[in-house]
mmCIF file of C-alpha atoms in Angstrom:
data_model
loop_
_atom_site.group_PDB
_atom_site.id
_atom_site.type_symbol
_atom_site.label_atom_id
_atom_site.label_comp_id
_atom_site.label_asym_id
_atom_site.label_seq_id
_atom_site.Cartn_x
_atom_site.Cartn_y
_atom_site.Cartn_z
ATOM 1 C CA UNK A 539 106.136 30.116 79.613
ATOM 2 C CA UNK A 540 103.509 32.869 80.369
ATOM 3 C CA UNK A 541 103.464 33.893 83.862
ATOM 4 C CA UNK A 542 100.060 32.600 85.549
ATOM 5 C CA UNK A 543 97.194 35.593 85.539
ATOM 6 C CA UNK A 544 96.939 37.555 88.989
ATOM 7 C CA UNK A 545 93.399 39.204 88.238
ATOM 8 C CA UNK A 546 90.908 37.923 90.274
ATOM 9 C CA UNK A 547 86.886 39.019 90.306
ATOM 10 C CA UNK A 548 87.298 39.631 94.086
ATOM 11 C CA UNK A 549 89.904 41.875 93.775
ATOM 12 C CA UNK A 550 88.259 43.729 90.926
ATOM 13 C CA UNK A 551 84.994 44.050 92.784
ATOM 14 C CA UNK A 552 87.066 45.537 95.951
ATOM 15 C CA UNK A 553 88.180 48.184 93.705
ATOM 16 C CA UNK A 554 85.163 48.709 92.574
ATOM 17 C CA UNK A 555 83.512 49.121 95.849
ATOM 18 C CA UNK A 556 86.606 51.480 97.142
ATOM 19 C CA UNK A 557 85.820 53.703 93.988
ATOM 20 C CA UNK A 558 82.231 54.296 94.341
ATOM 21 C CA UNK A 559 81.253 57.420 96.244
ATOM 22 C CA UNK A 560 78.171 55.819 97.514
ATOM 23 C CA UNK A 561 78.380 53.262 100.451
ATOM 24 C CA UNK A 562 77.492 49.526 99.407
ATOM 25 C CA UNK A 563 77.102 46.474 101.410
ATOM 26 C CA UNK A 564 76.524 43.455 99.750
ATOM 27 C CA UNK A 565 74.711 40.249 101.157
ATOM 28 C CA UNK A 566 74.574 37.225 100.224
ATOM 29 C CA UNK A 567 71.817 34.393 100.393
ATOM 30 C CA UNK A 568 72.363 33.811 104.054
ATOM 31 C CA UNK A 569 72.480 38.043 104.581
ATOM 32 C CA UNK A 570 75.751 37.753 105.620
ATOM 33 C CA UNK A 571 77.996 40.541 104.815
ATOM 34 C CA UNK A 572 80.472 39.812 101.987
ATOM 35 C CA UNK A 573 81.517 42.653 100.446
ATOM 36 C CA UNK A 574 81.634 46.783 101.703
ATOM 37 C CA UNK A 575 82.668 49.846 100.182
ATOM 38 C CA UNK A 576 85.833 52.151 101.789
ATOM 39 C CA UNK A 577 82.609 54.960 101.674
ATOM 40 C CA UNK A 578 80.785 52.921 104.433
ATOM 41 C CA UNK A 579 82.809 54.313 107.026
ATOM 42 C CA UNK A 580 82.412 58.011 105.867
ATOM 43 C CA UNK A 581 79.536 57.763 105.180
ATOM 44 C CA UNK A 582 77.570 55.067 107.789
ATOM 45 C CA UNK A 583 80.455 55.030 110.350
ATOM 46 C CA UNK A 584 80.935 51.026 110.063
ATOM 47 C CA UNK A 585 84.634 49.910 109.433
ATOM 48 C CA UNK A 586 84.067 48.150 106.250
ATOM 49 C CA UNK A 587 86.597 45.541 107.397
ATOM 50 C CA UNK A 588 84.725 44.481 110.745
ATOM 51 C CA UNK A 589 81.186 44.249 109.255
ATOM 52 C CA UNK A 590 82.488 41.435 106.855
ATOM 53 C CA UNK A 591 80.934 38.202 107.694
ATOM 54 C CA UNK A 592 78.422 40.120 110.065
ATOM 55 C CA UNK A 593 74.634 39.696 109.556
ATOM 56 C CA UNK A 594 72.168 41.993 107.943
ATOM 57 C CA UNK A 595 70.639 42.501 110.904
ATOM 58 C CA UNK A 596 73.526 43.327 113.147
ATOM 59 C CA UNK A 597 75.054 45.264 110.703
ATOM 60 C CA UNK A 598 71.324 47.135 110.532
ATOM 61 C CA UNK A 599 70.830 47.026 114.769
ATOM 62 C CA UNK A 600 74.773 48.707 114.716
ATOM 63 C CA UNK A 601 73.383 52.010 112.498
ATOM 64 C CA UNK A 602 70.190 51.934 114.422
ATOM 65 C CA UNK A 603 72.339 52.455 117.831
ATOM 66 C CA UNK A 604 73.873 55.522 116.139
ATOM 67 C CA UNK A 605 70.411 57.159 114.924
ATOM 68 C CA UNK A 606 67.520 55.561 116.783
ATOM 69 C CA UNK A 607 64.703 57.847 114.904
ATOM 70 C CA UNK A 608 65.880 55.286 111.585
ATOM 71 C CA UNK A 609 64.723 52.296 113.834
ATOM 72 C CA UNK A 610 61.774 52.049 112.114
ATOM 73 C CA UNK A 611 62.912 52.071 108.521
ATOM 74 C CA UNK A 612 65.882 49.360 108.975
ATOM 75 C CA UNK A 613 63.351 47.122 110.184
ATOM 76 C CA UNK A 614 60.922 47.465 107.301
ATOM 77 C CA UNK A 615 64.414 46.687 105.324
ATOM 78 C CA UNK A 616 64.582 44.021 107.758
ATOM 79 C CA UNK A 617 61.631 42.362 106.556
ATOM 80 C CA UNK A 618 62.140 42.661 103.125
ATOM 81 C CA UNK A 619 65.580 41.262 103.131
ATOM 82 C CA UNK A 620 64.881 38.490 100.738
ATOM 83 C CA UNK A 621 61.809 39.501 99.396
ATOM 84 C CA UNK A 622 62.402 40.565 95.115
ATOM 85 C CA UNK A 623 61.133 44.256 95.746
ATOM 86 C CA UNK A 624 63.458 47.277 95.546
ATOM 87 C CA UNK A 625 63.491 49.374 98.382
ATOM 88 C CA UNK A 626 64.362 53.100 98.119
ATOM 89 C CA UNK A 627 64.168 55.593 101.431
ATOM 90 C CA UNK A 628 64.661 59.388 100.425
ATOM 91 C CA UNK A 629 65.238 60.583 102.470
ATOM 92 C CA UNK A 630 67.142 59.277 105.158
ATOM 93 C CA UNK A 631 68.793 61.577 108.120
ATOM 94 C CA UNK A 632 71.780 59.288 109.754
ATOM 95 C CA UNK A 633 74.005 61.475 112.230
ATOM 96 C CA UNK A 634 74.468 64.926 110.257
ATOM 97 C CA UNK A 635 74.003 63.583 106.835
ATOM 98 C CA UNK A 636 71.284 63.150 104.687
ATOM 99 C CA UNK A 637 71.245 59.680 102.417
ATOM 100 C CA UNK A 638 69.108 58.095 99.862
ATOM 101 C CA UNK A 639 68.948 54.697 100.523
ATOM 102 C CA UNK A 640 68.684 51.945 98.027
ATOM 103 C CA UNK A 641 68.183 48.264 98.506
ATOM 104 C CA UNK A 642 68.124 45.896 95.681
ATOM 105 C CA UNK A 643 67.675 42.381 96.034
ATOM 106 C CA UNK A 644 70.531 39.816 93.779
ATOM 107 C CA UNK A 645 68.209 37.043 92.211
ATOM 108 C CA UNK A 646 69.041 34.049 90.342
ATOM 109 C CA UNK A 647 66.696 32.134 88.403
ATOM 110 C CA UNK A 648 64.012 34.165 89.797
ATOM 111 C CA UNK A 649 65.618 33.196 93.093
ATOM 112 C CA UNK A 650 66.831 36.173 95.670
ATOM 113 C CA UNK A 651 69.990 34.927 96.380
ATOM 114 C CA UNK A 652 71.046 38.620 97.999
ATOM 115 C CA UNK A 653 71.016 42.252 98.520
ATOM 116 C CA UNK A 654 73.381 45.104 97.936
ATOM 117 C CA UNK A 655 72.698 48.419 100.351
ATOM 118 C CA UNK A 656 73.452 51.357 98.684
ATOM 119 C CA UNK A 657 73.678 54.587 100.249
ATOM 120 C CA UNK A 658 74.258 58.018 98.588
ATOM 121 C CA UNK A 659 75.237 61.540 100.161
ATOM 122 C CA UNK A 660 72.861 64.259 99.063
ATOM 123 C CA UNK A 661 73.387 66.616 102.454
ATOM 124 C CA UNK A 662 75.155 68.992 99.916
ATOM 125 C CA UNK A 663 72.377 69.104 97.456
ATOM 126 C CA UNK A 664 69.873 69.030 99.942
ATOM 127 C CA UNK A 665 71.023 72.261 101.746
ATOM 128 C CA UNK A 666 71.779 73.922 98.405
ATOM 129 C CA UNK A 667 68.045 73.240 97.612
ATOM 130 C CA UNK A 668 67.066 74.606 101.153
ATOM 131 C CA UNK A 669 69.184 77.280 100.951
ATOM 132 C CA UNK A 670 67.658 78.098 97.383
ATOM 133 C CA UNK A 671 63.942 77.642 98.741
ATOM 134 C CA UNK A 672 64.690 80.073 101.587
ATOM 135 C CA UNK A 673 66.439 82.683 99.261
ATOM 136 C CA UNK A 674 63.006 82.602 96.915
ATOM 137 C CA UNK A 675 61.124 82.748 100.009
ATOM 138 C CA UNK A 676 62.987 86.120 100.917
ATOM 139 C CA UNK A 677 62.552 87.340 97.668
ATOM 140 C CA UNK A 678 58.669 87.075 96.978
ATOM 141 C CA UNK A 679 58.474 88.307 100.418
ATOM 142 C CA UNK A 680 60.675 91.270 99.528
ATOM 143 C CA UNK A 681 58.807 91.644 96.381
ATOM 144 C CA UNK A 682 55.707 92.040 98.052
ATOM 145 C CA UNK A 683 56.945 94.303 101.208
ATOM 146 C CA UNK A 684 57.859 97.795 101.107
ATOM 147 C CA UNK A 685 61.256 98.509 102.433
ATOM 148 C CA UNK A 686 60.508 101.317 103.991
ATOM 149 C CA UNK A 687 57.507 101.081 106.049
ATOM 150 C CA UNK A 688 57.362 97.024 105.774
ATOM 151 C CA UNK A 689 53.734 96.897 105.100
ATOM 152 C CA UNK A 690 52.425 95.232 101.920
ATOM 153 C CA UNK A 691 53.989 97.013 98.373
ATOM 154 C CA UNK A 692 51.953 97.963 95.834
ATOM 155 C CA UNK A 693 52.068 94.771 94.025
ATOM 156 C CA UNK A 694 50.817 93.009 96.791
ATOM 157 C CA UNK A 695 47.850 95.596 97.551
ATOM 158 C CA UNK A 696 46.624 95.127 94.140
ATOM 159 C CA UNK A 697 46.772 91.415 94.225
ATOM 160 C CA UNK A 698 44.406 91.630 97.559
ATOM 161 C CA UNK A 699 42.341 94.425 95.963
ATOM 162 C CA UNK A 700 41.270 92.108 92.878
ATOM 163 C CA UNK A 701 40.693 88.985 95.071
ATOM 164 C CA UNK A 702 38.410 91.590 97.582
ATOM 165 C CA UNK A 703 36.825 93.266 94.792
ATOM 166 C CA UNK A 704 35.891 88.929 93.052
ATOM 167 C CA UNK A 705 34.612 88.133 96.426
ATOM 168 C CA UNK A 706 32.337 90.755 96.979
ATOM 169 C CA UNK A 707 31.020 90.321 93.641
ATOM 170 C CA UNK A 708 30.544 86.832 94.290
ATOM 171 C CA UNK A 709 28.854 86.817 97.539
ATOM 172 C CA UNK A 710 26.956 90.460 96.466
ATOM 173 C CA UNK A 711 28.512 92.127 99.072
ATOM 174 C CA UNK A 712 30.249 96.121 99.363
ATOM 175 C CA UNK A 713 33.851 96.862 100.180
ATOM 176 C CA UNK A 714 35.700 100.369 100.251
ATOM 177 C CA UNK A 715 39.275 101.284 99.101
ATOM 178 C CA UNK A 716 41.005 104.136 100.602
ATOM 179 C CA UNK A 717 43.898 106.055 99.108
ATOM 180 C CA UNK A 718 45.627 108.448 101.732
ATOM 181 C CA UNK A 719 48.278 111.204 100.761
ATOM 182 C CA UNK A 720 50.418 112.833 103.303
ATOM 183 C CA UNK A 721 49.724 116.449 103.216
ATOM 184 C CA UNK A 722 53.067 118.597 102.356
ATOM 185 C CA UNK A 723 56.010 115.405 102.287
ATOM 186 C CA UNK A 724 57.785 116.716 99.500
ATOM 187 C CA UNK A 725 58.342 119.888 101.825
ATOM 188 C CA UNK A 726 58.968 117.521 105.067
ATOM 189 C CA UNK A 727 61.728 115.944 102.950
ATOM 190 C CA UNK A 728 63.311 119.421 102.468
ATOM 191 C CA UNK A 729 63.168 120.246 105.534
ATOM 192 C CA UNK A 730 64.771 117.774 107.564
ATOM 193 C CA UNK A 731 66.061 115.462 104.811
ATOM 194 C CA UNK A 732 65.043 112.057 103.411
ATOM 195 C CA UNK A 733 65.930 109.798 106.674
ATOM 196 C CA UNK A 734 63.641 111.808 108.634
ATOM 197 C CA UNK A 735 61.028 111.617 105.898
ATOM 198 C CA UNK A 736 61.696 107.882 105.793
ATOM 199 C CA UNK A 737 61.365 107.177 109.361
ATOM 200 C CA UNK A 738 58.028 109.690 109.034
ATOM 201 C CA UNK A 739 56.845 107.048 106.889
ATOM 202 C CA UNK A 740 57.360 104.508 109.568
ATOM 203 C CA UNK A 741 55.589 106.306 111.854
ATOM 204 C CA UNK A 742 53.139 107.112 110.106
ATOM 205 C CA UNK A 743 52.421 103.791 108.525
ATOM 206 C CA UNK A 744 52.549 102.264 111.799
ATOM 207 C CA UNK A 745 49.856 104.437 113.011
ATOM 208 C CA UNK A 746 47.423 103.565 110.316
ATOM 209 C CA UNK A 747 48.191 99.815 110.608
ATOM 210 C CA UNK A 748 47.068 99.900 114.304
ATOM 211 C CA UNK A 749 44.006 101.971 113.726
ATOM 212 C CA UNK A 750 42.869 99.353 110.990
ATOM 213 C CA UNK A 751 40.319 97.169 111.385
ATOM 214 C CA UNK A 752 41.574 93.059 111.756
ATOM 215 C CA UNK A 753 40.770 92.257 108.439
ATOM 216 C CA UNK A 754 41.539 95.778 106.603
ATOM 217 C CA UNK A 755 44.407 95.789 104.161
ATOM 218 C CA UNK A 756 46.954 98.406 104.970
ATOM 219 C CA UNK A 757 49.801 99.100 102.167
ATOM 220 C CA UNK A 758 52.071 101.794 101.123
ATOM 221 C CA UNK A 759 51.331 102.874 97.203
ATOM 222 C CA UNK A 760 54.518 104.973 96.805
ATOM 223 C CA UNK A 761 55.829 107.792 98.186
ATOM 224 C CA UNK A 762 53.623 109.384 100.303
ATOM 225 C CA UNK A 763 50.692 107.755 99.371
ATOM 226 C CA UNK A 764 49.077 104.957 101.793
ATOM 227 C CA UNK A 765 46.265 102.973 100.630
ATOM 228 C CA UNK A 766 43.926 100.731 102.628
ATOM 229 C CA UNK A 767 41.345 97.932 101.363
ATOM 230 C CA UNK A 768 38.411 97.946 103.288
ATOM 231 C CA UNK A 769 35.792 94.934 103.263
ATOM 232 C CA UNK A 770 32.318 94.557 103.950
ATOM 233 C CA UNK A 771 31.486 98.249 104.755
ATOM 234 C CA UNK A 772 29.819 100.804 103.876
ATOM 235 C CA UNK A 773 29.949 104.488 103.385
ATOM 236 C CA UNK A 774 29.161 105.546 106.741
ATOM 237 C CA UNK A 775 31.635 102.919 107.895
ATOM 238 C CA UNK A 776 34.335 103.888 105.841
ATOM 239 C CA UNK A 777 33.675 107.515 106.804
ATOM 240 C CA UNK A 778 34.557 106.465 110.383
ATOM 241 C CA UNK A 779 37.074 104.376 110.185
ATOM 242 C CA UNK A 780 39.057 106.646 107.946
ATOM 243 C CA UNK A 781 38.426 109.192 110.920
ATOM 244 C CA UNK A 782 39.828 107.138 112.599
ATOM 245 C CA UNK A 783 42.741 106.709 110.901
ATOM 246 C CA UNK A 784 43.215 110.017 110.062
ATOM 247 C CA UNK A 785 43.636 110.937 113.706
ATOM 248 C CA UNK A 786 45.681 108.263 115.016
ATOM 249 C CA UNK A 787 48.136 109.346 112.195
ATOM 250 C CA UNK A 788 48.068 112.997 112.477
ATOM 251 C CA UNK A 789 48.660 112.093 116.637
ATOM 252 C CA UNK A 790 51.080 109.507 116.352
ATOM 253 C CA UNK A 791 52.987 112.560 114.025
ATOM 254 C CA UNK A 792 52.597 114.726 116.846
ATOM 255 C CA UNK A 793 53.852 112.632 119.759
ATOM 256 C CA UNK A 794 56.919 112.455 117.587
ATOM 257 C CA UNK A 795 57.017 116.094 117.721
ATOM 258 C CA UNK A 796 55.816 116.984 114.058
ATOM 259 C CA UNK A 797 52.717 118.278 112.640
ATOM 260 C CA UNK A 798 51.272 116.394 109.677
ATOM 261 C CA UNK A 799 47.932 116.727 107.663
ATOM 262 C CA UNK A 800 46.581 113.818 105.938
ATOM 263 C CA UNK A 801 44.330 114.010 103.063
ATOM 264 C CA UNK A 802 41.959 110.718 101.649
ATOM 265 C CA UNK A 803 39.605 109.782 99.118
ATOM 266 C CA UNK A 804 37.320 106.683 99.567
ATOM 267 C CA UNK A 805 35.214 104.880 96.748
ATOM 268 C CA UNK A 806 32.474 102.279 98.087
ATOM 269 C CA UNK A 807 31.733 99.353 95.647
ATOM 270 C CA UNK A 808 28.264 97.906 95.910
ATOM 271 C CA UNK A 809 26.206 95.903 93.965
ATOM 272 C CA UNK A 810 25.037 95.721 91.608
ATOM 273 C CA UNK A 811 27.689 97.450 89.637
ATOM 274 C CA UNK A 812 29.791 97.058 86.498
ATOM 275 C CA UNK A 813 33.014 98.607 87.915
ATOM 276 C CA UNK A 814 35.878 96.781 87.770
ATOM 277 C CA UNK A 815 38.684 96.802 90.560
ATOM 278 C CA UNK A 816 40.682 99.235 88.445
ATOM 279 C CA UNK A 817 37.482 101.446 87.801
ATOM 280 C CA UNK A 818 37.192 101.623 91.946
ATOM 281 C CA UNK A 819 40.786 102.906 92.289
ATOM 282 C CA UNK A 820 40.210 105.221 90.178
ATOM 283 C CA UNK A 821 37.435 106.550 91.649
ATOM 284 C CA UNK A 822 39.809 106.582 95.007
ATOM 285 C CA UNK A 823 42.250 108.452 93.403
ATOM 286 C CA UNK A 824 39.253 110.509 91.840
ATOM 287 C CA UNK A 825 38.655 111.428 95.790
ATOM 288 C CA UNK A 826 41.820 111.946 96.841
ATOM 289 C CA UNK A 827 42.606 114.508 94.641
ATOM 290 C CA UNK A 828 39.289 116.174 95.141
ATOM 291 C CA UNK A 829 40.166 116.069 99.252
ATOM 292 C CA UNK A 830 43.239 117.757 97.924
ATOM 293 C CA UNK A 831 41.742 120.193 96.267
ATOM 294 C CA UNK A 832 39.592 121.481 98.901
ATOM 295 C CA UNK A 833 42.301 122.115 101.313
ATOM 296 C CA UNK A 834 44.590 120.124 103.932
ATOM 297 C CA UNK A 835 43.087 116.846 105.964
ATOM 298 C CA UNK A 836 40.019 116.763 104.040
ATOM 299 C CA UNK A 837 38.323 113.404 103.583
ATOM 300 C CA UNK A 838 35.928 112.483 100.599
ATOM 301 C CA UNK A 839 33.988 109.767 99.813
ATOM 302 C CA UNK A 840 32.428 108.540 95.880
ATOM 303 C CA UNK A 841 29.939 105.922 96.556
ATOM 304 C CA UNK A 842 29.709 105.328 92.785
ATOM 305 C CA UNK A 843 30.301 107.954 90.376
ATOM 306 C CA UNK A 844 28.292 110.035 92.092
ATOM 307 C CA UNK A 845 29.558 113.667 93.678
ATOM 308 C CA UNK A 846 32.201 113.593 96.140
ATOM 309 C CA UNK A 847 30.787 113.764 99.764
ATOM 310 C CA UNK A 848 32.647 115.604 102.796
ATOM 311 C CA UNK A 849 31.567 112.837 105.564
ATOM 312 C CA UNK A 850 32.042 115.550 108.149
ATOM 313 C CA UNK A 851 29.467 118.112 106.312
ATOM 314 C CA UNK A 852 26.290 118.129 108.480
ATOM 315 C CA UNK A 853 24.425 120.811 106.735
#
């Protein structure tokens, strides 16, 4: 005689339960508590033994005592405890962990007849995400900061200069751009060695960041090249400010106990004009190397393709 069957659905759905790696609590039509997962006490910190036979709501009020900021979302589960709509919270912090909660209602014949409460761990995945959000956050910013000096890279100048250089066009306004060479660094560097030429930099960059105006764009082009995006001005303006600038760098140098010679070329954009942002820099650069060319800390200005100016010639 075959020996009676000892399966049984119960057993199979304890199993079931202990195997899952989310937490589940199952109600039935009364929202008593007839069925919890071994993850429930991991995860929620109930003893799934001891919440059998318990109320929803106790069962609800017990992991509201351990996180009161969820108080609010157990009792809009609360209210929705035989109601046919699925419920999902995501996400939602209990203790140290972070869950998405699901609740699903158990219907029969269009009748709700019960609810399961599933919750799944996603603290892992969630601080992986963070933790890749914060290292992409580090890297744009690196990508858009030199290393050296810290101020705003290349890259990052040229995205300001083009969203300057729309705007004024837009609103028919002028801006400057500035391009500022370090007389003699190559020497420096020979002299005392790259750290000291580094920490020059610094210094010097410093300088013309505090001489700027608020809204002025200070960045570091390469080497010893320092550029500096100037809106709404004009020539005279820009003539004084880079005066300005020139000095506090050439002091802040000498404080330090070195002596320095800066050398710049300015271009003004002003309407109406046909240059684009590029054709601007290039009349910067146009400057710069005329200011060059006419000796140490020299400063010239192109309003517009016209010839270079010395801003300090009165005659």
């Amino acid at each position: 005689m075959a020996a009676k069957g000892r399966y049984s659905p119960d057993l199979a759905l304890d199993a079931l339960l202990d195997a899952l790696d989310e937490a589940v609590l199952i109600f039935d039509e009364t929202l008593a508590c007839r069925g919890a997962g071994g993850r429930v006490a991991a995860l929620l910190g109930l003893d799934p033994k001891a919440v059998l036979g318990q109320s929803r709501a106790d069962v609800f009020a017990r992991l509201t005592s351990a996180s009161p900021e969820t108080a609010d979302l157990f009792a809009s589960l609360r209210e929705r405890a035989l109601t046919p709509e699925r419920v999902t919270i995501d996400p939602l912090e209990i203790g140290p962990r972070t869950l998405v909660w699901s609740s699903t209602p158990l219907t029969r014949g269009g009748v709700v007849v019960g609810r399961i409460e599933l919750a799944r761990d996603i603290t892992r995945q969630r601080e992986v995400e963070s933790a890749t959000v914060a290292m992409a956050k580090r890297l744009d910013e690196v990508s858009l900061v030199d290393p050296i000096t810290g101020l705003p890279n290349r890259r990052r100048f040229e995205e300001e200069h083009e969203r300057e250089h729309r705007r004024a066009q837009r609103v028919w306004d002028s801006y400057a751009l500035a391009r500022i060479d370090i007389d003699g660094m190559g020497a420096f560097n020979t002299s005392y060695g790259r750290p000291k030429g580094d920490a020059l930099l610094r210094l010097l960059g410093e300088a013309l960041r505090a001489s700027r105006r608020q809204y002025d764009v200070v960045a570091r082009w390469g080497d010893d090249d320092f550029v500096v995006l100037l809106p709404c001005i004009d020539k005279n303006a820009a003539a004084n400010v880079m005066g300005r600038a020139a000095a506090a760098m050439v002091s802040a140098a000498k404080e330090a106990g070195f002596t320095v010679t800066v050398s710049a070329g300015v271009a003004v954009w002003a309407p109406p004009s046909a240059d684009s942002s590029i054709d601007v820099f290039g009349r910067a650069s146009a400057a710069l190397a005329a200011a060059k060319g006419s000796g140490r800390s020299a400063i010239r200005i192109d309003e517009g393709g016209k010839a270079f100016e010395d801003p300090h010639d009165n005659t």
